[in-house]
Amino acid sequence: MKKLLVIVAPSMVFVALLFSFASGEHSELSQQPQVVQVPETLPDIHFPASQKQQLIASIQTYFDQALDQNQIVGASVAIVKCDSIIYLGGYGNKNSRSKDTINEETIFRIGSVSKGFAGILAGIHVEEGLINWEDKVKDYIPDFKLSSKKQTESVTLSHVLSHTTGLPYHSFTNLVEDGIPIRTIASNFKELVPIAKPGGIYSYQNAVFALSGTIVEQVTGKSFKEVLQEKIFDPLHMSSASASYEALEQSNNVAEPHQRVRHGWRPMKINKKYYNNAIAAGGINASAKDMGKWMKFLLGNNPEVMMPGSIQDVFTPKIQVGGRRTILSKVVWIFIIFLRLWMEST
């Protein structure tokens, strides 16, 4: 089965990639990638109470085992079917050193799942005619320079969002984490030797991906945070979603990040710097309840925010991704298999 990378929406794409691992450690890549279909309309659903109770019991068992085996500190879950959030729940604690429990409204720093919001936000502005996928990055950010003029002039917004700029893996992520302004980082890319021409290969990025947010700021005259609020959070009623460290700090229902140590988990401080210079790459906070609404939107339920046809454009594959499956993917894949079997039985 093929592994495909599309421009945006990791919250849906991630599941698709996990499904692809069923075919084994290696896979042949077809020259004709399959496009994720976003339906124009979604059918009404009937979800019997008995099936819902069965689902809840199975999920509870799964997370009870994960907590008992110290695989996680806690988790919050949203399951969406068609146009409905059919389950919301929380498991475990916000901090390994406290008994403060997680619920569906507990806010998490969602990290690189933020990239999906950046891609959709770009798509909204493409729909509005303010930008185009093939616009050159240098036309919006003159400081952006690669090792050659030809390479610089070839990089488009589409390349940035699909991780196909040709730059080495994680180029200058260290500078993002050091809090260096993204426009300063943009001028430093010229120091790197590209590993491919733009559009040639997939190479995951944070710093160059964050430039997509800068482009949105250029065409709107607003901060990326303001545009997120106006175009996505407010119309989707994602009431606890935010894109600032200050908003996270003001909430009393926040899950803390943790690091695995020898005998369990150690709480860590949240890195403030992604909120300053790379919101598009990793600076969004949200709860499972918020993310359920986000998934409903991605399934085409909010045409007033973005038309299904435009969402389809966003999900059109840009590059094929090979490689081995990881330990993490195997663990998550087990859970996805369960959900898939459950859905097939309903």
Short mmCIF file of C-alpha atoms in Angstrom, two decimals:
data_model
loop_
_atom_site.label_atom_id
_atom_site.label_comp_id
_atom_site.label_asym_id
_atom_site.label_seq_id
_atom_site.Cartn_x
_atom_site.Cartn_y
_atom_site.Cartn_z
CA MET A 1 0.00 0.00 0.00
CA LYS A 2 1.27 3.48 -0.80
CA LYS A 3 2.47 6.04 1.70
CA LEU A 4 1.50 9.53 0.61
CA LEU A 5 2.28 12.96 1.91
CA VAL A 6 -0.15 15.74 1.11
CA ILE A 7 0.26 19.43 1.68
CA VAL A 8 -1.58 19.67 4.98
CA ALA A 9 -3.90 18.30 7.65
CA PRO A 10 -1.72 15.89 9.65
CA SER A 11 -4.64 15.04 11.91
CA MET A 12 -6.18 13.13 8.97
CA VAL A 13 -3.02 12.30 7.07
CA PHE A 14 -1.41 10.71 10.13
CA VAL A 15 -4.18 8.12 10.30
CA ALA A 16 -3.83 7.45 6.60
CA LEU A 17 -0.10 6.83 7.02
CA LEU A 18 -0.74 4.47 9.91
CA PHE A 19 -3.16 2.46 7.79
CA SER A 20 -0.46 2.16 5.14
CA PHE A 21 1.86 0.28 7.49
CA ALA A 22 -0.34 -2.82 7.27
CA SER A 23 1.45 -3.84 4.07
CA GLY A 24 4.82 -4.42 5.78
CA GLU A 25 8.21 -2.85 6.40
CA HIS A 26 8.76 -1.89 2.75
CA SER A 27 6.42 -1.03 -0.06
CA GLU A 28 6.65 -0.32 -3.75
CA LEU A 29 5.55 3.20 -4.60
CA SER A 30 3.08 3.51 -7.44
CA GLN A 31 3.44 6.30 -9.97
CA GLN A 32 -0.27 7.10 -9.56
CA PRO A 33 -0.97 8.21 -5.97
CA GLN A 34 -4.50 7.95 -4.66
CA VAL A 35 -6.16 11.21 -3.71
CA VAL A 36 -7.96 11.52 -0.38
CA GLN A 37 -11.59 12.17 -1.23
CA VAL A 38 -13.52 14.85 0.64
CA PRO A 39 -17.25 14.34 -0.03
CA GLU A 40 -19.47 17.26 -0.96
CA THR A 41 -22.05 16.09 1.59
CA LEU A 42 -22.01 13.59 4.43
CA PRO A 43 -24.85 11.23 5.34
CA ASP A 44 -26.75 11.50 8.59
CA ILE A 45 -25.74 8.76 10.99
CA HIS A 46 -27.52 6.63 13.52
CA PHE A 47 -25.26 5.41 16.30
CA PRO A 48 -26.95 2.87 18.61
CA ALA A 49 -26.34 3.34 22.31
CA SER A 50 -25.24 -0.28 22.72
CA GLN A 51 -22.48 0.16 20.15
CA LYS A 52 -21.37 3.38 21.78
CA GLN A 53 -21.09 1.66 25.15
CA GLN A 54 -19.08 -1.13 23.56
CA LEU A 55 -16.75 1.41 22.00
CA ILE A 56 -16.30 3.32 25.26
CA ALA A 57 -15.57 0.12 27.18
CA SER A 58 -12.95 -0.96 24.63
CA ILE A 59 -11.25 2.44 24.66
CA GLN A 60 -11.30 2.47 28.46
CA THR A 61 -9.62 -0.95 28.53
CA TYR A 62 -6.97 0.19 26.06
CA PHE A 63 -6.02 3.29 28.01
CA ASP A 64 -6.25 1.55 31.39
CA GLN A 65 -3.65 -0.92 30.14
CA ALA A 66 -1.47 1.87 28.72
CA LEU A 67 -1.58 3.69 32.07
CA ASP A 68 -0.98 0.51 34.10
CA GLN A 69 2.05 -0.31 31.94
CA ASN A 70 3.33 3.27 32.29
CA GLN A 71 3.25 3.79 28.52
CA ILE A 72 1.60 7.19 28.94
CA VAL A 73 0.89 9.75 31.66
CA GLY A 74 -2.47 10.67 30.21
CA ALA A 75 -4.49 11.20 27.05
CA SER A 76 -7.59 12.91 25.72
CA VAL A 77 -9.64 11.41 22.90
CA ALA A 78 -12.14 12.60 20.31
CA ILE A 79 -13.77 10.27 17.78
CA VAL A 80 -15.68 11.71 14.84
CA LYS A 81 -17.97 9.78 12.51
CA CYS A 82 -19.37 11.65 9.50
CA ASP A 83 -20.83 14.88 10.89
CA SER A 84 -20.85 13.97 14.59
CA ILE A 85 -18.45 13.79 17.49
CA ILE A 86 -19.48 10.40 18.84
CA TYR A 87 -17.06 10.22 21.75
CA LEU A 88 -15.00 12.52 23.96
CA GLY A 89 -13.00 11.34 26.95
CA GLY A 90 -9.94 11.83 29.10
CA TYR A 91 -7.58 9.34 30.76
CA GLY A 92 -4.79 9.65 33.28
CA ASN A 93 -3.28 12.81 34.72
CA LYS A 94 -2.02 16.16 33.48
CA ASN A 95 1.21 15.74 35.43
CA SER A 96 2.94 12.55 36.54
CA ARG A 97 3.49 14.09 39.98
CA SER A 98 -0.13 15.05 40.63
CA LYS A 99 -3.59 13.49 40.66
CA ASP A 100 -5.13 16.25 38.54
CA THR A 101 -7.03 14.26 35.93
CA ILE A 102 -7.42 14.88 32.20
CA ASN A 103 -10.81 15.45 30.58
CA GLU A 104 -12.04 16.30 27.09
CA GLU A 105 -11.43 20.01 27.72
CA THR A 106 -7.84 19.64 28.93
CA ILE A 107 -5.59 21.73 26.69
CA PHE A 108 -2.51 20.20 25.07
CA ARG A 109 0.25 21.85 23.12
CA ILE A 110 -0.40 19.95 19.89
CA GLY A 111 3.08 20.47 18.44
CA SER A 112 3.48 19.68 14.77
CA VAL A 113 -0.22 18.93 14.32
CA SER A 114 -0.25 22.75 14.11
CA LYS A 115 1.12 22.34 10.59
CA GLY A 116 -2.28 21.12 9.43
CA PHE A 117 -3.84 24.40 10.52
CA ALA A 118 -1.16 26.33 8.63
CA GLY A 119 -1.87 24.44 5.43
CA ILE A 120 -5.64 24.87 5.71
CA LEU A 121 -5.19 28.57 6.47
CA ALA A 122 -3.10 28.92 3.32
CA GLY A 123 -5.83 27.06 1.42
CA ILE A 124 -8.48 29.47 2.69
CA HIS A 125 -6.48 32.38 1.30
CA VAL A 126 -5.97 30.54 -1.99
CA GLU A 127 -9.76 30.12 -2.12
CA GLU A 128 -10.13 33.86 -1.48
CA GLY A 129 -7.69 34.66 -4.29
CA LEU A 130 -5.08 36.34 -2.09
CA ILE A 131 -2.34 33.80 -2.78
CA ASN A 132 -1.61 30.80 -5.03
CA TRP A 133 0.04 27.48 -4.27
CA GLU A 134 2.74 28.16 -6.86
CA ASP A 135 3.62 31.64 -5.59
CA LYS A 136 7.35 32.04 -5.02
CA VAL A 137 8.42 32.38 -1.40
CA LYS A 138 10.97 35.07 -2.26
CA ASP A 139 8.21 37.33 -3.61
CA TYR A 140 6.75 37.55 -0.09
CA ILE A 141 9.93 37.18 1.95
CA PRO A 142 12.87 38.94 0.20
CA ASP A 143 15.21 37.77 2.98
CA PHE A 144 14.65 34.15 1.91
CA LYS A 145 17.79 32.92 0.19
CA LEU A 146 19.12 29.48 -0.67
CA SER A 147 22.60 28.56 -1.89
CA SER A 148 21.85 29.56 -5.48
CA LYS A 149 19.62 32.11 -7.15
CA LYS A 150 17.98 29.38 -9.25
CA GLN A 151 17.10 27.32 -6.18
CA THR A 152 15.80 30.39 -4.35
CA GLU A 153 13.54 31.40 -7.23
CA SER A 154 12.16 27.88 -7.62
CA VAL A 155 10.76 27.40 -4.10
CA THR A 156 7.00 27.89 -3.89
CA LEU A 157 4.40 27.94 -1.12
CA SER A 158 3.44 24.41 -2.18
CA HIS A 159 7.02 23.21 -1.65
CA VAL A 160 7.12 24.78 1.80
CA LEU A 161 3.86 23.16 2.92
CA SER A 162 4.70 19.72 1.50
CA HIS A 163 8.27 19.59 2.92
CA THR A 164 9.78 19.46 -0.57
CA THR A 165 11.98 22.58 -0.64
CA GLY A 166 15.09 20.45 -1.18
CA LEU A 167 16.69 21.52 2.11
CA PRO A 168 18.31 18.96 4.45
CA TYR A 169 16.13 17.30 7.08
CA HIS A 170 15.17 19.64 9.96
CA SER A 171 17.22 22.55 8.60
CA PHE A 172 17.79 25.08 11.41
CA THR A 173 15.20 23.63 13.75
CA ASN A 174 17.84 24.40 16.40
CA LEU A 175 17.55 28.11 15.55
CA VAL A 176 13.77 27.95 15.94
CA GLU A 177 14.22 26.38 19.36
CA ASP A 178 16.75 29.10 20.22
CA GLY A 179 14.12 31.75 19.48
CA ILE A 180 15.86 33.31 16.45
CA PRO A 181 13.40 35.44 14.39
CA ILE A 182 12.08 33.48 11.43
CA ARG A 183 13.09 36.18 8.92
CA THR A 184 16.66 35.97 10.21
CA ILE A 185 16.59 32.21 9.78
CA ALA A 186 15.23 32.70 6.24
CA SER A 187 18.42 34.48 5.23
CA ASN A 188 20.59 31.74 6.75
CA PHE A 189 19.30 28.99 4.47
CA LYS A 190 21.88 30.11 1.90
CA GLU A 191 24.55 28.50 4.09
CA LEU A 192 23.10 25.04 3.48
CA VAL A 193 23.75 22.74 0.54
CA PRO A 194 20.40 21.53 -0.88
CA ILE A 195 19.92 17.77 -1.10
CA ALA A 196 17.52 17.98 -4.05
CA LYS A 197 15.79 20.42 -6.34
CA PRO A 198 12.45 21.80 -5.08
CA GLY A 199 9.72 19.19 -5.43
CA GLY A 200 12.25 16.37 -5.73
CA ILE A 201 12.12 14.66 -2.35
CA TYR A 202 10.40 14.80 1.03
CA SER A 203 12.52 16.26 3.84
CA TYR A 204 10.72 17.26 7.04
CA GLN A 205 11.13 20.87 8.20
CA ASN A 206 10.15 23.30 10.94
CA ALA A 207 11.97 26.54 10.16
CA VAL A 208 11.21 26.74 6.45
CA PHE A 209 7.65 25.49 7.06
CA ALA A 210 7.10 28.41 9.44
CA LEU A 211 7.57 30.74 6.46
CA SER A 212 4.06 29.77 5.36
CA GLY A 213 2.80 31.70 8.37
CA THR A 214 4.90 34.70 7.40
CA ILE A 215 3.35 34.65 3.92
CA VAL A 216 -0.15 34.66 5.43
CA GLU A 217 0.86 37.64 7.57
CA GLN A 218 2.15 39.46 4.49
CA VAL A 219 -1.07 39.09 2.50
CA THR A 220 -3.45 39.83 5.38
CA GLY A 221 -1.55 42.53 7.26
CA LYS A 222 -2.37 40.66 10.49
CA SER A 223 -0.46 38.37 12.80
CA PHE A 224 -0.71 34.65 12.12
CA LYS A 225 -2.33 34.24 15.52
CA GLU A 226 -5.04 36.79 14.65
CA VAL A 227 -5.78 35.12 11.32
CA LEU A 228 -6.04 31.69 12.95
CA GLN A 229 -8.56 33.06 15.41
CA GLU A 230 -10.60 34.85 12.75
CA LYS A 231 -10.61 32.18 10.04
CA ILE A 232 -10.58 28.91 12.01
CA PHE A 233 -10.95 29.03 15.80
CA ASP A 234 -13.90 31.43 15.99
CA PRO A 235 -16.04 30.08 13.11
CA LEU A 236 -15.49 26.46 14.23
CA HIS A 237 -16.21 27.41 17.87
CA MET A 238 -12.89 25.98 19.03
CA SER A 239 -13.31 27.88 22.27
CA SER A 240 -10.17 26.77 24.09
CA ALA A 241 -7.83 26.69 21.08
CA SER A 242 -5.09 29.32 21.01
CA ALA A 243 -1.70 30.14 19.55
CA SER A 244 0.21 31.77 22.37
CA TYR A 245 2.11 30.78 25.47
CA GLU A 246 0.21 33.41 27.46
CA ALA A 247 -3.15 31.76 26.67
CA LEU A 248 -1.79 28.41 27.80
CA GLU A 249 -0.43 29.93 30.98
CA GLN A 250 -3.80 31.49 31.83
CA SER A 251 -5.67 28.19 31.64
CA ASN A 252 -6.06 25.98 34.72
CA ASN A 253 -6.68 22.85 32.63
CA VAL A 254 -3.43 22.11 30.80
CA ALA A 255 -1.58 18.83 30.25
CA GLU A 256 2.17 19.15 30.70
CA PRO A 257 4.72 17.57 28.35
CA HIS A 258 6.81 14.71 29.76
CA GLN A 259 10.12 13.03 29.10
CA ARG A 260 10.69 9.32 29.56
CA VAL A 261 13.16 8.57 32.35
CA ARG A 262 14.40 5.30 33.80
CA HIS A 263 11.54 4.70 36.21
CA GLY A 264 8.70 6.55 34.53
CA TRP A 265 8.02 10.07 33.31
CA ARG A 266 9.38 13.49 34.19
CA PRO A 267 7.34 16.69 33.59
CA MET A 268 8.98 19.25 31.30
CA LYS A 269 8.53 22.96 30.78
CA ILE A 270 6.76 24.02 27.61
CA ASN A 271 9.09 25.72 25.13
CA LYS A 272 7.85 29.30 24.74
CA LYS A 273 9.91 30.00 21.65
CA TYR A 274 7.73 28.20 19.10
CA TYR A 275 4.99 30.69 19.99
CA ASN A 276 7.27 33.59 19.11
CA ASN A 277 8.72 32.61 15.75
CA ALA A 278 7.14 29.40 14.43
CA ILE A 279 3.44 29.17 15.29
CA ALA A 280 2.70 27.68 11.87
CA ALA A 281 5.13 24.83 12.54
CA GLY A 282 4.21 24.02 16.13
CA GLY A 283 2.57 26.74 18.18
CA ILE A 284 -1.09 25.79 18.63
CA ASN A 285 -2.83 24.68 21.83
CA ALA A 286 -6.13 22.77 21.79
CA SER A 287 -8.31 20.28 23.64
CA ALA A 288 -9.80 17.03 22.34
CA LYS A 289 -13.15 18.81 22.19
CA ASP A 290 -11.60 21.47 19.93
CA MET A 291 -9.92 18.84 17.78
CA GLY A 292 -13.20 16.98 17.33
CA LYS A 293 -14.62 20.14 15.79
CA TRP A 294 -11.49 20.46 13.66
CA MET A 295 -11.93 16.90 12.36
CA LYS A 296 -15.60 17.57 11.54
CA PHE A 297 -14.44 20.55 9.49
CA LEU A 298 -11.81 18.48 7.66
CA LEU A 299 -14.57 16.03 6.71
CA GLY A 300 -16.35 18.82 4.83
CA ASN A 301 -19.01 19.86 7.35
CA ASN A 302 -18.27 23.61 7.38
CA PRO A 303 -18.47 24.98 3.82
CA GLU A 304 -18.93 28.46 5.27
CA VAL A 305 -15.31 28.22 6.45
CA MET A 306 -13.85 26.41 3.44
CA MET A 307 -15.55 24.67 0.54
CA PRO A 308 -15.09 20.88 0.23
CA GLY A 309 -13.50 21.36 -3.20
CA SER A 310 -10.83 23.59 -1.69
CA ILE A 311 -10.24 21.06 1.09
CA GLN A 312 -9.81 18.48 -1.68
CA ASP A 313 -7.08 20.66 -3.20
CA VAL A 314 -5.35 20.75 0.17
CA PHE A 315 -5.41 16.94 0.39
CA THR A 316 -4.05 16.35 -3.10
CA PRO A 317 -0.79 14.33 -2.73
CA LYS A 318 2.42 16.16 -3.61
CA ILE A 319 5.15 13.63 -2.85
CA GLN A 320 5.39 9.93 -2.05
CA VAL A 321 7.08 8.89 1.17
CA GLY A 322 8.95 5.62 1.69
CA GLY A 323 10.84 4.20 4.66
CA ARG A 324 10.49 1.80 7.54
CA ARG A 325 7.74 1.88 10.12
CA THR A 326 8.80 2.99 13.58
CA ILE A 327 8.14 1.54 17.01
CA LEU A 328 5.73 4.41 17.68
CA SER A 329 3.77 3.72 14.52
CA LYS A 330 3.45 0.03 15.41
CA VAL A 331 2.00 0.88 18.81
CA VAL A 332 -0.50 3.39 17.41
CA TRP A 333 -1.30 1.09 14.49
CA ILE A 334 -2.64 -1.53 16.94
CA PHE A 335 -5.17 1.01 18.23
CA ILE A 336 -6.10 2.11 14.72
CA ILE A 337 -6.71 -1.53 13.73
CA PHE A 338 -9.12 -1.84 16.66
CA LEU A 339 -11.01 1.29 15.61
CA ARG A 340 -11.15 0.12 12.02
CA LEU A 341 -12.48 -3.31 12.97
CA TRP A 342 -15.06 -1.70 15.22
CA MET A 343 -16.23 0.63 12.47
CA GLU A 344 -16.46 -2.25 9.97
CA SER A 345 -18.64 -4.19 12.40
CA THR A 346 -21.20 -1.37 12.79
#
